[in-house]
XYZ file of C-alpha atoms in Angstrom:
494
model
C -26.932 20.712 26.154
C -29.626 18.817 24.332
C -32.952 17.110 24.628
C -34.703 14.258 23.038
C -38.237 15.048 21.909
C -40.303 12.635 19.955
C -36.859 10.650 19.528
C -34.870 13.589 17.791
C -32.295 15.178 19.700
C -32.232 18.788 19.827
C -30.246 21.423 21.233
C -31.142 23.823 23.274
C -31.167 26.964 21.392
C -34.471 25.061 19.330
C -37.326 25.079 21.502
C -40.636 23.646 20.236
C -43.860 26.176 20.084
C -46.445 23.692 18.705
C -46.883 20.076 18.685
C -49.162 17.777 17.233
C -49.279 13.704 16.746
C -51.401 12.411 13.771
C -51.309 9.181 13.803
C -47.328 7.819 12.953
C -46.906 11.344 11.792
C -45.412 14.176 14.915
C -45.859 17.296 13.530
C -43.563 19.896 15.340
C -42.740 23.685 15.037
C -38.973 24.796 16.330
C -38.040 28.067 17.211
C -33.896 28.814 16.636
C -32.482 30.968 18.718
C -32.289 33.290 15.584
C -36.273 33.870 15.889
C -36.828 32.127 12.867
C -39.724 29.182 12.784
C -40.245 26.555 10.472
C -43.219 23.736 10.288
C -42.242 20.138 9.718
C -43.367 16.930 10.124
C -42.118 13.894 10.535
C -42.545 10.356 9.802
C -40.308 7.418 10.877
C -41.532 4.973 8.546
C -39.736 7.141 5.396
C -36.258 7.275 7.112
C -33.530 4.676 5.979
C -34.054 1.274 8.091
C -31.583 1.177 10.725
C -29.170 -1.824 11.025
C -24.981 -2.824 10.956
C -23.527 -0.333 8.188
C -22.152 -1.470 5.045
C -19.047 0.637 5.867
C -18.506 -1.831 9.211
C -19.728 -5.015 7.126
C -16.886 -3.973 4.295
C -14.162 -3.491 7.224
C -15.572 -7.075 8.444
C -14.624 -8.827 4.881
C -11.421 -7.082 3.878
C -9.992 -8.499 7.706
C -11.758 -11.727 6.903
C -10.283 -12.366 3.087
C -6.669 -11.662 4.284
C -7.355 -13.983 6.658
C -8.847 -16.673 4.590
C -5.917 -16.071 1.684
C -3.656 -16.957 4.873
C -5.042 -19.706 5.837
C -5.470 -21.368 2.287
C -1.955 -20.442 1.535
C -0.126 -22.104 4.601
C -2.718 -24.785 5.506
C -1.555 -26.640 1.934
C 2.124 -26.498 2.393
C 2.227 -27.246 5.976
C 0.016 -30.620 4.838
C 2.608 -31.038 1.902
C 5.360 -30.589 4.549
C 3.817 -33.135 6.609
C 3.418 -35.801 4.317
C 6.907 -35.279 2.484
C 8.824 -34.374 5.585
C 7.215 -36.014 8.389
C 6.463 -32.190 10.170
C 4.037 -29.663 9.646
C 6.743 -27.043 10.060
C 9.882 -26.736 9.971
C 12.940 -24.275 8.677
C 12.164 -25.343 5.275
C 8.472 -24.718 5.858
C 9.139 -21.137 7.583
C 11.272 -20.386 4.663
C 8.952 -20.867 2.413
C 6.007 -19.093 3.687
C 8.675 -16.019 4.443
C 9.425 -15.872 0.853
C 5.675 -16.382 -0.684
C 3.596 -14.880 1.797
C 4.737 -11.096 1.953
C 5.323 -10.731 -2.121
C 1.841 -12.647 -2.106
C 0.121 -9.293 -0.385
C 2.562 -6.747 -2.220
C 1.400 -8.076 -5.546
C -2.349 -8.857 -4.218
C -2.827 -5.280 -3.018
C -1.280 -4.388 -6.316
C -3.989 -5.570 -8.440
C -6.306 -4.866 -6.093
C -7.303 -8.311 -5.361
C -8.653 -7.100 -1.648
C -10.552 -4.463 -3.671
C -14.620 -5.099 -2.412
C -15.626 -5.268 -6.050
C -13.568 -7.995 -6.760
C -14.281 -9.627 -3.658
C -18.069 -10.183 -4.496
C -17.518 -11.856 -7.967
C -16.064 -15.386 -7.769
C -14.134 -15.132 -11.592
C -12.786 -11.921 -10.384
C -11.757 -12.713 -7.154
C -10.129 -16.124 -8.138
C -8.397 -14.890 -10.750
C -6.707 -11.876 -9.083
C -6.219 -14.070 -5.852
C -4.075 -17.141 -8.283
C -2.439 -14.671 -10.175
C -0.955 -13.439 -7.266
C -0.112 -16.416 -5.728
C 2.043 -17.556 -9.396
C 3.497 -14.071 -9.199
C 4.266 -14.639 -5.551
C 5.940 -17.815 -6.176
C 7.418 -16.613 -9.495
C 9.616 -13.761 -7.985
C 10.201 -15.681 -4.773
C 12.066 -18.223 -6.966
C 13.960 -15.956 -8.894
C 15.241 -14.432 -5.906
C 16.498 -17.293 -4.050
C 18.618 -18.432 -7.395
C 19.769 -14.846 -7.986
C 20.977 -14.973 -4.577
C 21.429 -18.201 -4.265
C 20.139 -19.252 -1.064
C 17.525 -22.052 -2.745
C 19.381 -24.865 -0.488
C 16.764 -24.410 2.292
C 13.780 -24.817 -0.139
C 12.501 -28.537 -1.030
C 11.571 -28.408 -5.028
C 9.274 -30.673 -3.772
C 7.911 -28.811 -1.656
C 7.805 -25.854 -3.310
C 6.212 -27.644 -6.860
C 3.822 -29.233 -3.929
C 2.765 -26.199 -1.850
C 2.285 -24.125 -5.240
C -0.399 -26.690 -6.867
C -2.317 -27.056 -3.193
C -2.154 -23.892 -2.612
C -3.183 -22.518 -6.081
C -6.635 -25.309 -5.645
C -6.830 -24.210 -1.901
C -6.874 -20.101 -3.023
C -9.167 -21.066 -5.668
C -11.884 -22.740 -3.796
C -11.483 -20.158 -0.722
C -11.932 -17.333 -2.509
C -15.079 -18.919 -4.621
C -16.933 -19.550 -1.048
C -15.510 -16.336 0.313
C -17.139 -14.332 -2.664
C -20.471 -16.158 -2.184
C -20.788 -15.012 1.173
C -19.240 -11.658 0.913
C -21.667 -10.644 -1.524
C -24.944 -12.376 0.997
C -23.609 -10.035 3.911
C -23.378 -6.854 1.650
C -26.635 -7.994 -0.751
C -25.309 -8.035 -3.396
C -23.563 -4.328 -3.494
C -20.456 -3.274 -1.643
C -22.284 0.020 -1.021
C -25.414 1.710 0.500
C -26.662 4.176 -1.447
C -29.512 6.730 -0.864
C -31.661 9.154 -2.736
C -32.896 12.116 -1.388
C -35.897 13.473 -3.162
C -36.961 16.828 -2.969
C -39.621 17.947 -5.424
C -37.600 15.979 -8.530
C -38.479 12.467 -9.218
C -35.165 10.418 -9.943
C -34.904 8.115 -12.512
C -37.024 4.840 -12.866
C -33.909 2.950 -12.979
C -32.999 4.169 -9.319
C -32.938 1.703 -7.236
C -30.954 3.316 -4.002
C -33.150 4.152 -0.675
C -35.223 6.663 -1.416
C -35.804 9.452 1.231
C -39.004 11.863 0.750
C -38.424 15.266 2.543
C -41.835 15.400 3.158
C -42.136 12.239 4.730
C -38.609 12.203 6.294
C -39.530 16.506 7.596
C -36.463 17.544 6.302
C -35.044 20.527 4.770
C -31.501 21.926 3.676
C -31.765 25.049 6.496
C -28.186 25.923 7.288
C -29.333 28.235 10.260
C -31.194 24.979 12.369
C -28.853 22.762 14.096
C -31.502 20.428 14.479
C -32.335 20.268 10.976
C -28.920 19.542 10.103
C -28.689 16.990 12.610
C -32.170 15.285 11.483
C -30.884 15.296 7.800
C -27.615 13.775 9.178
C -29.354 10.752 10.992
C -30.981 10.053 7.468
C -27.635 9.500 5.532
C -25.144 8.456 8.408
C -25.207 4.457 7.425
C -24.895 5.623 3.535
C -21.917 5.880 1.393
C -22.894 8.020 -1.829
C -26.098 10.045 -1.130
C -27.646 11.339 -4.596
C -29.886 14.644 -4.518
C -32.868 15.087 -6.933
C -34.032 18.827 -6.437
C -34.750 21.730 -8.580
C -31.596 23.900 -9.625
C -32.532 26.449 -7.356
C -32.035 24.394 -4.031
C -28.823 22.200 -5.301
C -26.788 24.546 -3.468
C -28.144 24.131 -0.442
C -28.642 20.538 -0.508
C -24.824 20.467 -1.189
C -23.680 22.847 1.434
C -26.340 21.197 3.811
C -24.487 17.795 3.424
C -20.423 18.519 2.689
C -20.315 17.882 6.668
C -22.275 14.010 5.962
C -18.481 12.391 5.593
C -20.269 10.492 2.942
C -19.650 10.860 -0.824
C -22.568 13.095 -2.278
C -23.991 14.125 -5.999
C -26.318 15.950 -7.408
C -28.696 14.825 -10.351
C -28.137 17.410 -12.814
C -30.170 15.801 -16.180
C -29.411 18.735 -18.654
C -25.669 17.768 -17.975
C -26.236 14.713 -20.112
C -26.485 16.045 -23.187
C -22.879 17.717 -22.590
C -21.936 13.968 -21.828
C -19.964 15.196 -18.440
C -18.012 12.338 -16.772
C -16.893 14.780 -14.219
C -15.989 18.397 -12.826
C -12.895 20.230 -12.877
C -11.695 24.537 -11.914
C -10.650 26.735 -13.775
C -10.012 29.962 -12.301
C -11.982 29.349 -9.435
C -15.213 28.797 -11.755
C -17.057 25.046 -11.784
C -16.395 23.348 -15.186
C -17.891 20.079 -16.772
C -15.295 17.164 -17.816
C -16.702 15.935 -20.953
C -13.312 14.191 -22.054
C -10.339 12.770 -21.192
C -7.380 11.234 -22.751
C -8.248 6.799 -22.368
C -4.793 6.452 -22.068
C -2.010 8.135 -19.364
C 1.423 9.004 -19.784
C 2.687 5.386 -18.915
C -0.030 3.869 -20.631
C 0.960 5.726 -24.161
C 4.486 4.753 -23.690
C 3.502 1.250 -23.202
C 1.430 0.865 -26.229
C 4.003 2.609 -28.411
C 6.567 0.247 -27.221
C 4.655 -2.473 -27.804
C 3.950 -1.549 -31.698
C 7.160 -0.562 -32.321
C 8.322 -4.288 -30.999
C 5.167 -6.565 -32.656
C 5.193 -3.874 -35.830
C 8.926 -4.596 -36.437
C 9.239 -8.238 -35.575
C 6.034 -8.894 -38.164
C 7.661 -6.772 -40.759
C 11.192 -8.832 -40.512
C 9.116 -12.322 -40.372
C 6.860 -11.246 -42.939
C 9.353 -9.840 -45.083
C 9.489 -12.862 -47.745
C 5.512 -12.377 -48.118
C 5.573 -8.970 -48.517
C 8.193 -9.824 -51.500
C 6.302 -12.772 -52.896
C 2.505 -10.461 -52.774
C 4.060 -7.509 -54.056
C 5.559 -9.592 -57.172
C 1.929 -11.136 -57.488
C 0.266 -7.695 -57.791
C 2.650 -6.173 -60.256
C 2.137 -9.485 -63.004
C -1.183 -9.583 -62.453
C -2.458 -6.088 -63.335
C -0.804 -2.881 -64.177
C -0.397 -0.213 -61.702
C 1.993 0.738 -58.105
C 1.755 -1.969 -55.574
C 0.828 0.233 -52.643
C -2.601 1.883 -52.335
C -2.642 5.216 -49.971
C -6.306 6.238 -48.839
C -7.242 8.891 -46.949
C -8.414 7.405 -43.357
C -10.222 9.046 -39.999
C -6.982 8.979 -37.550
C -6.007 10.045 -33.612
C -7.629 13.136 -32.622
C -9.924 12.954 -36.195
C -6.844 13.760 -37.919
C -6.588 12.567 -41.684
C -4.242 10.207 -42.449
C -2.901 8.027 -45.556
C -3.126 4.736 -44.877
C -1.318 2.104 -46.914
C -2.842 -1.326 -48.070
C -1.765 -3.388 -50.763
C -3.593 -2.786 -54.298
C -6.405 -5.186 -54.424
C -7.865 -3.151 -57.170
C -7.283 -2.174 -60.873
C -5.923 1.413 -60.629
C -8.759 2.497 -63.197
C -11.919 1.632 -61.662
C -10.234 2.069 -57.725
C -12.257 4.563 -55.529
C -10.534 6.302 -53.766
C -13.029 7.770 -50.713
C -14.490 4.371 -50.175
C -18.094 5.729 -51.098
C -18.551 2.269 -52.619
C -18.957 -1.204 -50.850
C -17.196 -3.636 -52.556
C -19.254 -6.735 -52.980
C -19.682 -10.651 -53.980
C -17.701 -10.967 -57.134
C -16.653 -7.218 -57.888
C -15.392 -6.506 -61.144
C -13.489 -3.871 -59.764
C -11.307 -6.598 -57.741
C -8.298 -8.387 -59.188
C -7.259 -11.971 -59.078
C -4.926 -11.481 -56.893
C -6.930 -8.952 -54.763
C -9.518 -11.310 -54.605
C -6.998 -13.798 -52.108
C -5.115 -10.867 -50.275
C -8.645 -9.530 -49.104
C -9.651 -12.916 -48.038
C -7.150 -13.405 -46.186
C -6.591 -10.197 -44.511
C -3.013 -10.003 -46.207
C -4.030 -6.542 -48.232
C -3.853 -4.839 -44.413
C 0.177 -5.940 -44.167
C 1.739 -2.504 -45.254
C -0.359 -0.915 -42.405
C 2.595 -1.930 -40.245
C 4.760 0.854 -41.785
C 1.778 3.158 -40.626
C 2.395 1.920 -37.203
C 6.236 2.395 -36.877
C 5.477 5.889 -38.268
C 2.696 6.461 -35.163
C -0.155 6.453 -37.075
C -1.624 3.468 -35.956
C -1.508 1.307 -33.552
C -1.185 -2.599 -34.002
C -4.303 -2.605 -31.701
C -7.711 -0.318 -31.787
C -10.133 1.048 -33.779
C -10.436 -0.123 -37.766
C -9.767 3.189 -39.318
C -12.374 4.160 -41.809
C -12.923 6.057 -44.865
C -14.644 9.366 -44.732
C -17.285 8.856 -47.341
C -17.775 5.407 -45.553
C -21.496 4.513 -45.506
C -23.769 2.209 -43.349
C -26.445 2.059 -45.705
C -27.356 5.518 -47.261
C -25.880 7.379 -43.847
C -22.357 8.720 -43.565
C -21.375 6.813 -40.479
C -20.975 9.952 -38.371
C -24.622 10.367 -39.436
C -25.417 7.077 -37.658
C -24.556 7.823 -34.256
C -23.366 11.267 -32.736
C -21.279 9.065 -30.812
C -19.050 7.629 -33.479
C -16.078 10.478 -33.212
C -15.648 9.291 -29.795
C -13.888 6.138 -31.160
C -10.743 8.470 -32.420
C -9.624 9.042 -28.952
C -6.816 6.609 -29.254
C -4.547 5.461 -32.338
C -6.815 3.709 -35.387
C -5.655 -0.106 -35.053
C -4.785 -2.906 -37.431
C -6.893 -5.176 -35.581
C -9.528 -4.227 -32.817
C -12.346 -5.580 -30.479
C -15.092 -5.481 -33.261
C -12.659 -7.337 -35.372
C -12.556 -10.336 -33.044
C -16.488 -10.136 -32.154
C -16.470 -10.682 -36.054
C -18.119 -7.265 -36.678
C -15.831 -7.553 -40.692
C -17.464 -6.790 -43.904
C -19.875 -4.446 -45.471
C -21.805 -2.249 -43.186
C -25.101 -1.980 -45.082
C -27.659 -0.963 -42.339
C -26.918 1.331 -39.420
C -27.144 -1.536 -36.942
C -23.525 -3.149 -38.974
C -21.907 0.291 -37.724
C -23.590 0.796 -34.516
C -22.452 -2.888 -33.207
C -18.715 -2.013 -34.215
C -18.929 1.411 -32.420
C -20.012 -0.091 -28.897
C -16.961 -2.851 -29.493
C -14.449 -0.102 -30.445
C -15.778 2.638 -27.274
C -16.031 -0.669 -24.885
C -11.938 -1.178 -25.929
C -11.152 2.570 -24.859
C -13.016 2.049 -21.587
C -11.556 -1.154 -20.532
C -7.654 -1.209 -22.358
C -4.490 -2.574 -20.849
C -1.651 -3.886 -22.797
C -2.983 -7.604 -21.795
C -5.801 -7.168 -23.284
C -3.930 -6.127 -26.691
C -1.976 -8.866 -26.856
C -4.987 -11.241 -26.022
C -6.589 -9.213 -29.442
C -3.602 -10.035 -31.333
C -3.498 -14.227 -30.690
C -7.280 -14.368 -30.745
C -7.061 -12.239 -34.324
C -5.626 -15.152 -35.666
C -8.571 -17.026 -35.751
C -10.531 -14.273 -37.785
C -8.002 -13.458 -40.529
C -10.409 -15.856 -42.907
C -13.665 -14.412 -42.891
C -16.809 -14.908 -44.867
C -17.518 -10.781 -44.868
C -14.277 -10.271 -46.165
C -14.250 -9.883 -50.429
């Protein structure tokens, strides 16, 4: 049994003992049945504004964009039908749409082209929406000659249908995303800040909720307080708490029962860099690291070295001959040059380049830039470091798993960005080792080549090599490979 006073429900076992209105503000005293009283007030103006929740506005959209994907799928070929057949549909019609519609929502659903985020931005949205559709129609076709039941399909049709489609998806989904992200404002989620003695961040920009203001309190033993502090965060879908240390806990057992995701700010957990929380042993521990890559993700980057590694090596094979004869008649000394490079895991590793050096004045910890004209550099070094072709023998260092065709530059450990040893630069720069050292990498393609003779030269390559480790899939190597190309000649490189 409950009762509404002042607009807040309460049960029974919570009986008031002194009330008082000051102005917008109810001040009220509750009673539990446990004989313990606490003083609160109240003030509507510093709850959350009331209103349709994101959570049924996001339900809304997801129902809407299969819709809309239907609808600028069959519209198209039922018009190409039309004008090539004389009907809008027909058994070849049906058959079509029963081939490309279901592996259409397998594959969309697959790349999360439904996913809210990807809704709201038009690039994203088109892009996962078309490539869907190709992949739709790609594997449709291959079925029907595998099995051989393409004689109810019209190639005309089908060539038709794809291109209006394709424009049709396109345009749909551009609109779509444009009103998708009006109806949510912008973000796919509400989010809410609770603050309880412990200003948040500046850069918080969630609903704020004052306890003082809003009268609540994390008191396990009041229904009614758990039910006030429930009406503030039931619209919400991440709540963040800002509270001393001591109260945390009960914020967090206060709200496990919201059905909403919630966190607690915890600022001396940044200098530990924690990206999450783990158990061990039935005690709370702080992720600080993980692996970039998973299982499948390792296996698919190895496989794809050991294929591009190889197939360079037996292509390049008469250049490798033709460089390594250069070198030897041009100065004295081995061909190969092994230094000692950062690796995987800040292992130490030899990696090979060709000798673009006289063996006499080489230097072998990199302590010193080369530069403009160095005597130190042969005439034949001079070209093979212009043109990237010095790196070659790094392949063999990739079919032996030390690198990877794709990642990081490996450097030198006496490397220097000015007067600084790099890992004096940045306490962030051992972070780039999580994954395989590369022959080619992000900051390589953003032009980030040469000398690095001010901190700033290292610190722009770092936030290109830890942006790769955040963001890698094997399409994105291969995009680093063809776009490498255009870099190999490089007025840093001497």
């Amino acid at each position: 049994m409950h009762r509404t006073i002042y607009g807040i429900v309460t049960p029974q076992s919570c009986r008031p003992v002194d009330i008082e209105r000051r102005g917008k503000i109810r001040v009220a005293t509750f009673e539990s049945k446990l004989g313990e009283s606490e003083r609160v007030s109240f003030d509507p103006a510093a709850l959350p504004p009331r209103g349709i929740s994101k959570q049924m506005i996001r339900g809304r959209l997801v129902l809407s964009v299969l819709a809309v994907d239907l609808i600028a799928i069959v519209a198209p070929i039922a018009l190409a039908a039309w004008v090539h057949l004389g009907y809008f549909f027909g058994v070849r019609v049906v058959s079509l749409l029963i081939l490309v519609l279901p592996l259409y929502y397998l594959i969309a659903l697959q790349i999360k082209a439904f996913s809210l985020r990807n809704i709201i931005k038009p690039p994203r949205s088109m892009r996962k929406a078309f490539s869907a559709l190709l992949g739709a129609y790609a594997i449709g076709l291959a079925i029907t000659f595998a099995t051989r039941s393409n004689e109810e399909l019209s190639r005309v049709l089908v060539a038709t249908g794809c291109l209006l489609s394709g424009i049709s998806l396109i345009l749909a989904r551009a609109i779509f995303a444009d009103l998708a992200a009006r109806a949510l404002g912008g973000t796919p989620a509400t989010e809410i800040v609770i603050v309880d003695g412990v200003e948040p961040p500046p850069q918080c920009t969630a609903t704020r909720v004052d306890v003082q203001g809003a009268g609540i309190i994390p008191n396990l033993s009041d229904p009614m307080m758990l039910h006030r502090i429930g009406e503030c965060v039931f619209q919400a879908d991440r709540v963040i708490i800002s509270c001393p240390p001591e109260r945390r806990g009960k914020w967090a057992l206060a709200l496990k029962g919201a059905g909403v995701q919630v966190e607690v700010l915890a600022p001396e957990l940044d200098a530990l860099g924690a990206i999450g929380t783990s158990n061990y042993h039935g005690f709370a521990t702080a992720v600080v690291a993980v692996g970039p890559l998973s299982g499948i993700d390792r296996v698919t980057k190895r496989v794809f070295d050991l294929v591009v590694a190889g197939a360079m090596l037996i292509g390049l094979l008469p250049l490798l001959v033709i460089v390594a004869i250069a070198i030897k008649c041009d100065s004295h000394g081995p061909v190969l040059f092994a230094q000692q490079r950062v690796g995987q895991g800040n292992r130490l590793f030899r990696m090979l380049k060709f000798r673009s050096m006289y063996v006499t004045q080489a230097d072998a910890s990199a302590s010193r830039l080369v530069t403009r004209g160095d005597p130190r550099v042969t005439r034949v070094g001079w070209f093979i470091r212009q043109t990237s072709i010095d790196e070659l023998p790094q392949l063999f260092n990739v079919l032996r798993g030390e690198m990877s065709i794709v990642g990081p530059r490996p450097h030198a450990t006496g490397a220097l960005a000015g007067s600084a040893l790099y890992w004096e630069v940045s306490a962030h720069y051992w972070n780039r080792h999580a994954v395989k050292p590369g022959l080619t990498g992000l900051a390589q393609v953003r032009g980030f080549r040469g000398n690095t003779e001010t901190g700033a030269d290292l610190l722009n390559r770092l936030q290109a090599d830890l942006a790769y480790l955040e963001s890698w899939t094997v399409w994105r190597d291969v995009i680093l490979v063809l776009q490498t190309f255009k870099v190999l000649m490089h007025r840093n490189a001497f």
